[in-house]
CSV table of C-alpha atoms in Angstrom, one decimal:
chain,number,residue,atom,x,y,z
A,1,ILE,CA,-52.6,-60.6,13.5
A,2,LYS,CA,-54.7,-61.6,16.2
A,3,LEU,CA,-54.8,-59.9,19.4
A,4,VAL,CA,-54.4,-63.2,22.7
A,5,ALA,CA,-54.6,-60.2,25.6
A,6,PRO,CA,-52.2,-56.7,25.2
A,7,PRO,CA,-49.4,-56.9,24.5
A,8,LEU,CA,-49.9,-60.5,23.8
A,9,TYR,CA,-50.6,-61.0,19.8
A,10,VAL,CA,-50.7,-64.3,17.1
A,11,MET,CA,-50.1,-64.6,13.8
A,12,ILE,CA,-51.4,-67.2,11.6
A,13,THR,CA,-51.3,-67.2,7.6
A,14,GLN,CA,-52.7,-70.6,5.8
A,15,SER,CA,-50.1,-71.7,2.7
A,16,LEU,CA,-50.0,-74.6,0.6
A,17,ASP,CA,-46.3,-74.4,1.1
A,18,LYS,CA,-45.0,-74.8,4.8
A,19,ALA,CA,-41.7,-73.2,4.1
A,20,LEU,CA,-43.3,-70.2,2.1
A,21,GLY,CA,-45.8,-69.7,4.8
A,22,ILE,CA,-43.0,-70.0,7.8
A,23,GLU,CA,-41.3,-67.5,5.4
A,24,ALA,CA,-43.9,-65.6,5.6
A,25,LEU,CA,-44.5,-64.8,8.6
A,26,GLU,CA,-40.7,-64.2,9.6
A,27,LYS,CA,-40.3,-61.2,6.7
A,28,ALA,CA,-43.9,-60.2,8.9
A,29,ILE,CA,-42.3,-60.1,12.4
A,30,THR,CA,-39.2,-58.3,10.7
A,31,THR,CA,-41.0,-55.8,9.4
A,32,ILE,CA,-43.4,-55.3,12.6
A,33,GLU,CA,-40.3,-55.1,14.5
A,34,ASP,CA,-38.5,-52.6,12.4
A,35,SER,CA,-41.7,-50.7,12.9
A,36,ILE,CA,-41.7,-51.0,16.6
A,37,LYS,CA,-38.0,-50.2,17.3
A,38,LYS,CA,-38.5,-46.6,15.3
A,39,ALA,CA,-41.0,-45.5,17.1
A,40,ASN,CA,-38.3,-46.2,20.5
A,41,GLY,CA,-40.2,-49.6,21.2
A,42,SER,CA,-40.0,-53.7,21.6
A,43,MET,CA,-41.0,-56.4,21.5
A,44,SER,CA,-40.1,-60.0,21.7
A,45,VAL,CA,-41.0,-63.3,20.2
A,46,LYS,CA,-42.2,-65.5,22.3
A,47,MET,CA,-42.2,-68.9,19.7
A,48,LYS,CA,-40.9,-68.6,16.1
A,49,PRO,CA,-43.4,-69.7,12.7
A,50,ARG,CA,-44.1,-73.5,12.4
A,51,ALA,CA,-46.7,-75.0,10.9
A,52,VAL,CA,-49.4,-76.2,12.5
A,53,SER,CA,-51.8,-79.1,13.1
A,54,GLU,CA,-55.9,-78.8,13.5
A,55,THR,CA,-54.9,-79.6,17.2
A,56,ASP,CA,-52.7,-77.1,17.3
A,57,ASP,CA,-55.2,-75.2,16.2
A,58,LEU,CA,-58.1,-76.2,18.7
A,59,GLU,CA,-55.9,-75.1,21.7
A,60,LEU,CA,-54.7,-71.9,20.0
A,61,ALA,CA,-59.3,-70.7,20.5
A,62,GLN,CA,-58.8,-72.4,23.5
A,63,LEU,CA,-56.7,-70.2,24.7
A,64,MET,CA,-58.2,-67.1,22.6
A,65,ALA,CA,-61.5,-67.8,24.1
A,66,ARG,CA,-60.1,-68.3,27.6
A,67,VAL,CA,-58.7,-65.4,27.9
A,68,GLU,CA,-61.5,-63.2,26.4
A,69,ARG,CA,-63.5,-64.9,29.5
A,70,GLU,CA,-61.2,-63.7,31.5
A,71,ASN,CA,-60.9,-60.5,29.7
A,72,ALA,CA,-64.6,-59.6,29.7
A,73,GLU,CA,-66.7,-56.7,31.6
A,74,ILE,CA,-67.5,-58.1,34.7
A,75,SER,CA,-71.3,-56.7,35.7
A,76,GLY,CA,-71.9,-54.4,38.4
A,77,ASP,CA,-67.7,-52.8,37.3
A,78,GLU,CA,-69.6,-49.7,35.1
A,79,GLU,CA,-72.1,-48.5,37.7
A,80,GLU,CA,-69.3,-48.8,40.1
A,81,GLU,CA,-67.5,-46.1,37.3
A,82,ASP,CA,-70.0,-44.4,37.1
A,83,GLU,CA,-71.0,-43.7,41.0
A,84,GLU,CA,-66.6,-42.8,41.3
A,85,GLU,CA,-67.5,-40.5,38.7
A,86,GLU,CA,-70.5,-39.0,40.7
A,87,ASP,CA,-68.1,-38.9,43.7
């Protein structure tokens, strides 16, 4: 499970058998959903498990890199926080 940006996560697995790989992810999603519901939370699946190609993997990697850059701390943020704490 990889964090893209809170609260968006991506689940990835590798399998020689496409059907077994998809089934494993579906079981994992069900288990996670049950656990979240027990804690009075909610979740939504944006895309059902599916087999992907190398192109899809590359697009995911690019998306994750872009989100990471967008969420990266901008230089100077830390100093502003320190100044606010001193006031």
